Amino acid sequence: MTEYQTIRTSAGNGVGWIELHRPHKLNALSTALMHEVVDAAERFDADESIGAIVVTGSDRVFAAGADIAEMEHKSGPEILRERFFADWTRFADVRTPVIAAVSGYALGGGCEVAMMCDIILAGDDARFGQPEINLAVIPGMGGTQRLVRAVGYYKAAELVLTGRIIDAEEAERIGLVSRVVPASELRARAQELAEEVASRSRPAVHAAKASLDAALESALAEGLRYERLAFAGLFDTADQKEGMAAFTQKRRPRFSHQ
Ligand code: COA
């Protein structure tokens, strides 16, 4: 495993884990941390033994946002010239499904990183919010765009305009999280869920993720065309033949991920 300063990584049973680890700064998302997360995610994505990735924080905090100390004295032109935050797009773009396992605070960039993931599993102690307005800025890692798509305009607008922090139960009710689990079981449940995804045929999983992404990024007709082509493409995989043969033969499929 690569040596990282701001994250920890591990892997087992087809699942790669990325743990945000800046304990004294509540996992504030510095540029260095972004680069390490992107590097780790892309390495897992290129590793054929990995079928799902979990991103998590500590028990107390997923991430308390972008690193305010790093941004405080920047000018607008500097933010643009440095393409500040831009590499998070590479994290959102990995082919492998990513599960966010959120305990404690997921604020600002923390909430935005969770929304870059495909499934958000929340401990019952999780807290979500986009409090940037309190700092006289706005979300800058996709929050205004992904939150609207996740929960609809009126909930997103209320959260972004007031900075109100919501608990796990409300986050689940409005559609910001996939599922809430007892905080003490979060890691085990995330591993279980990730193993379930990793056990499926990789070409089908990658096609499903890309097709779901197309739903967020395109008009319906364009998305349907994308899905139709992706669906057809899977009929040239060995796993499709195996999956359907196993169904008709009433046995479990053995996927080769080809
Ligand atoms: N960026 C940089 N440092 C941060 C940070 C951030 N987003 N969030 C927390 N920290 C640092 C604090 O400065 C403090 O560092 P210090 O001990 O060197 O002073 C340390 O993490 C602990 O934070 P603290 O505020 O003392 O913890 P708390 O339990 O009292 O409050 C929060 C927790 C999450 C409510 C509070 O830290 C907070 O509001 N953070 C900012 C959230 C935010 O606005 N995010 C959007 C950023 S654009």
XYZ file of C-alpha atoms and ligand atoms in Angstrom:
306
model
C 0.000 0.000 0.000
C 1.152 3.556 -0.789
C 2.180 5.768 2.144
C -0.285 8.630 2.579
C -0.252 11.532 5.067
C -3.925 12.502 5.224
C -5.762 9.267 4.498
C -5.429 5.585 5.319
C -6.166 2.821 2.876
C -6.791 -0.898 3.165
C -8.389 -3.613 1.071
C -10.077 -6.968 1.596
C -12.674 -9.222 -0.042
C -12.773 -7.126 -3.219
C -13.360 -3.857 -1.328
C -10.945 -0.909 -1.117
C -11.255 1.431 1.861
C -10.231 5.100 1.936
C -10.352 6.593 5.414
C -10.012 10.380 5.679
C -7.499 10.988 8.433
C -6.745 14.520 9.622
C -8.031 13.962 13.157
C -6.916 17.342 14.556
C -8.634 19.244 11.751
C -11.888 17.258 11.677
C -10.778 15.776 8.322
C -10.881 19.201 6.643
C -10.407 18.578 2.935
C -7.069 20.197 2.090
C -5.559 20.125 -1.399
C -3.055 17.505 -0.187
C -5.937 15.316 1.044
C -7.782 15.729 -2.265
C -4.698 14.558 -4.180
C -4.314 11.540 -1.912
C -7.991 10.573 -2.167
C -7.854 10.862 -5.965
C -4.646 8.810 -6.116
C -6.052 6.071 -3.861
C -9.399 5.957 -5.690
C -7.739 5.742 -9.109
C -5.398 2.987 -7.889
C -8.341 0.951 -6.570
C -10.195 1.661 -9.819
C -7.308 0.208 -11.834
C -7.003 -2.853 -9.561
C -8.933 -5.769 -11.049
C -9.381 -7.382 -7.648
C -11.380 -4.389 -6.359
C -15.104 -4.264 -7.108
C -16.220 -1.492 -4.760
C -14.658 1.365 -2.803
C -15.739 2.689 0.604
C -14.894 6.238 1.700
C -15.234 6.979 5.373
C -14.009 9.286 8.122
C -13.703 8.778 11.867
C -16.514 7.995 14.290
C -16.807 11.714 15.093
C -16.530 13.253 11.672
C -16.722 12.275 8.024
C -15.320 15.676 7.010
C -16.017 19.195 8.337
C -15.621 20.752 4.904
C -12.937 22.242 2.724
C -9.899 23.481 4.654
C -10.897 27.025 5.649
C -7.356 27.918 6.764
C -6.028 27.015 3.318
C -8.634 29.159 1.513
C -8.946 32.134 3.839
C -6.411 34.432 2.145
C -6.876 33.404 -1.473
C -8.119 35.777 -4.143
C -10.722 34.912 -6.773
C -8.149 34.809 -9.600
C -5.963 32.471 -7.505
C -8.883 30.087 -6.963
C -9.426 30.017 -10.736
C -5.738 29.811 -11.699
C -5.064 26.950 -9.270
C -8.188 25.154 -10.460
C -8.991 24.869 -6.764
C -11.133 21.750 -5.999
C -11.057 20.756 -9.701
C -9.409 17.376 -9.128
C -12.370 16.173 -7.073
C -13.976 15.561 -10.477
C -11.469 12.738 -10.971
C -12.705 11.135 -7.757
C -16.337 11.425 -8.885
C -15.346 9.898 -12.230
C -13.951 6.521 -11.123
C -15.713 3.576 -12.786
C -15.906 1.526 -9.597
C -18.937 2.212 -7.384
C -18.050 4.233 -4.293
C -19.957 3.980 -1.022
C -19.722 6.864 1.461
C -19.931 5.569 5.036
C -20.767 8.683 7.051
C -20.494 8.991 10.817
C -20.695 12.372 12.532
C -20.359 15.612 10.574
C -20.467 15.704 6.767
C -20.469 19.455 6.288
C -19.700 21.608 3.277
C -17.119 19.735 1.211
C -17.764 16.696 3.429
C -21.376 16.593 2.270
C -20.208 17.272 -1.294
C -17.715 14.375 -1.234
C -20.480 12.098 0.066
C -22.656 13.241 -2.852
C -19.858 12.345 -5.301
C -20.339 8.747 -4.151
C -22.897 6.306 -5.542
C -24.405 5.114 -2.273
C -24.471 7.056 0.995
C -24.713 4.914 4.105
C -25.169 7.028 7.235
C -24.689 6.166 10.876
C -27.639 7.344 12.964
C -25.333 10.014 14.431
C -24.538 11.561 11.031
C -25.099 15.281 10.391
C -25.240 16.806 6.926
C -25.202 20.393 5.774
C -23.845 23.050 3.436
C -22.911 25.820 5.906
C -20.730 27.816 3.468
C -23.229 30.691 3.452
C -22.162 31.389 7.050
C -18.649 32.073 5.716
C -20.021 34.375 3.009
C -19.285 31.862 0.248
C -21.226 29.055 -1.435
C -20.543 25.334 -1.976
C -17.703 24.987 -4.491
C -17.291 21.236 -4.952
C -20.606 20.583 -6.651
C -22.973 21.108 -3.707
C -25.463 23.427 -5.397
C -25.702 21.075 -8.378
C -25.713 17.626 -6.759
C -27.924 18.629 -3.814
C -30.649 19.915 -6.174
C -30.473 16.644 -8.107
C -30.491 14.589 -4.892
C -33.264 16.242 -2.894
C -34.997 18.650 -5.280
C -34.814 22.420 -5.564
C -36.772 23.552 -2.505
C -34.990 21.396 0.085
C -31.617 22.143 -1.500
C -32.329 25.866 -1.564
C -33.366 25.869 2.088
C -30.192 24.063 3.132
C -27.796 26.103 0.973
C -29.388 29.473 1.781
C -29.549 28.945 5.553
C -26.649 26.559 6.187
C -28.968 24.474 8.388
C -27.491 21.163 9.528
C -29.779 18.137 9.380
C -29.613 14.782 11.137
C -29.422 11.336 9.544
C -33.146 10.710 9.849
C -34.048 13.897 7.965
C -31.293 13.251 5.412
C -32.815 9.837 4.698
C -36.333 11.264 4.507
C -35.364 13.853 1.889
C -33.343 11.383 -0.162
C -29.831 12.551 0.667
C -28.782 9.179 2.092
C -29.463 5.682 0.808
C -29.866 4.066 4.215
C -29.335 4.824 7.927
C -27.751 2.186 10.167
C -26.747 2.181 13.854
C -23.475 4.144 14.079
C -21.773 1.245 15.878
C -22.458 -1.018 12.882
C -21.553 1.472 10.139
C -18.232 -0.026 9.063
C -19.461 -3.611 9.107
C -22.586 -2.710 7.141
C -20.541 -0.690 4.621
C -18.183 -3.631 4.100
C -21.169 -5.996 3.662
C -22.828 -3.703 1.141
C -19.567 -3.139 -0.743
C -18.918 -6.907 -0.880
C -22.393 -7.363 -2.311
C -21.641 -4.862 -5.104
C -18.157 -6.370 -5.643
C -19.685 -9.839 -6.065
C -21.640 -8.714 -9.135
C -20.214 -8.805 -12.673
C -17.816 -5.859 -13.012
C -18.708 -4.975 -16.633
C -22.395 -4.827 -15.621
C -21.629 -2.801 -12.505
C -19.501 -0.323 -14.459
C -22.211 -0.002 -17.123
C -24.858 0.512 -14.440
C -22.847 3.271 -12.734
C -22.137 5.030 -16.043
C -25.790 4.782 -17.036
C -26.986 6.130 -13.669
C -24.531 9.023 -14.067
C -25.992 9.684 -17.525
C -29.404 10.118 -15.862
C -28.009 13.032 -13.849
C -26.127 14.590 -16.711
C -28.368 14.365 -19.755
C -31.863 14.889 -21.078
C -34.147 11.822 -20.982
C -33.878 10.897 -24.673
C -30.095 11.103 -24.561
C -29.944 9.072 -21.341
C -32.241 6.410 -22.766
C -30.027 6.132 -25.860
C -26.967 5.770 -23.623
C -28.681 3.071 -21.557
C -29.797 1.161 -24.652
C -26.226 1.047 -25.983
C -24.739 0.129 -22.601
C -27.362 -2.626 -22.197
C -26.570 -4.022 -25.640
C -22.823 -3.861 -24.968
C -23.213 -6.230 -22.025
C -24.486 -8.973 -24.337
C -20.896 -9.380 -25.553
C -19.619 -10.283 -22.092
C -19.023 -13.802 -20.796
C -20.727 -12.776 -17.555
C -24.032 -12.054 -19.313
C -24.035 -15.580 -20.773
C -23.077 -17.025 -17.373
C -25.631 -14.916 -15.470
C -28.528 -15.912 -17.690
C -27.422 -19.577 -17.951
C -27.181 -19.770 -14.161
C -30.711 -18.378 -13.864
C -32.202 -20.932 -16.268
C -30.177 -23.753 -14.664
C -31.308 -22.610 -11.181
C -27.779 -22.221 -9.779
C -25.615 -19.355 -8.532
C -23.621 -17.558 -11.244
C -19.820 -17.662 -11.255
C -18.713 -14.352 -12.755
C -15.307 -13.999 -14.444
C -15.740 -10.213 -14.724
C -15.137 -10.513 -18.464
N -11.304 23.787 7.827
C -10.185 23.920 8.583
N -10.144 23.562 9.881
C -11.275 23.092 10.437
C -12.477 22.936 9.711
C -12.451 23.321 8.344
N -13.542 23.201 7.559
N -13.431 22.454 10.522
C -12.846 22.282 11.729
N -11.550 22.664 11.672
C -10.554 22.674 12.754
C -10.820 23.783 13.756
O -10.243 25.014 13.289
C -10.122 23.245 14.973
O -8.721 23.405 14.820
P -7.809 23.953 16.059
O -8.004 22.936 17.141
O -6.423 23.988 15.504
O -8.373 25.281 16.425
C -10.398 21.756 14.901
O -10.690 21.477 13.508
C -11.583 21.312 15.728
O -12.728 22.093 15.337
P -13.715 22.819 16.377
O -14.473 23.868 15.640
O -12.931 23.262 17.583
O -14.663 21.592 16.758
P -16.176 21.676 17.321
O -16.504 20.291 17.784
O -16.306 22.807 18.308
O -17.095 22.056 16.069
C -17.837 21.855 13.761
C -17.255 21.130 15.003
C -17.811 20.874 12.594
C -19.285 22.286 14.053
C -17.004 23.113 13.445
O -15.620 22.718 13.394
C -17.320 23.781 12.141
O -18.331 24.467 12.029
N -16.464 23.602 11.104
C -16.581 24.277 9.831
C -17.737 23.726 9.018
C -17.863 24.511 7.732
O -18.181 25.682 7.713
N -17.587 23.844 6.622
C -17.639 24.438 5.318
C -16.286 24.846 4.908
S -16.276 25.698 3.336
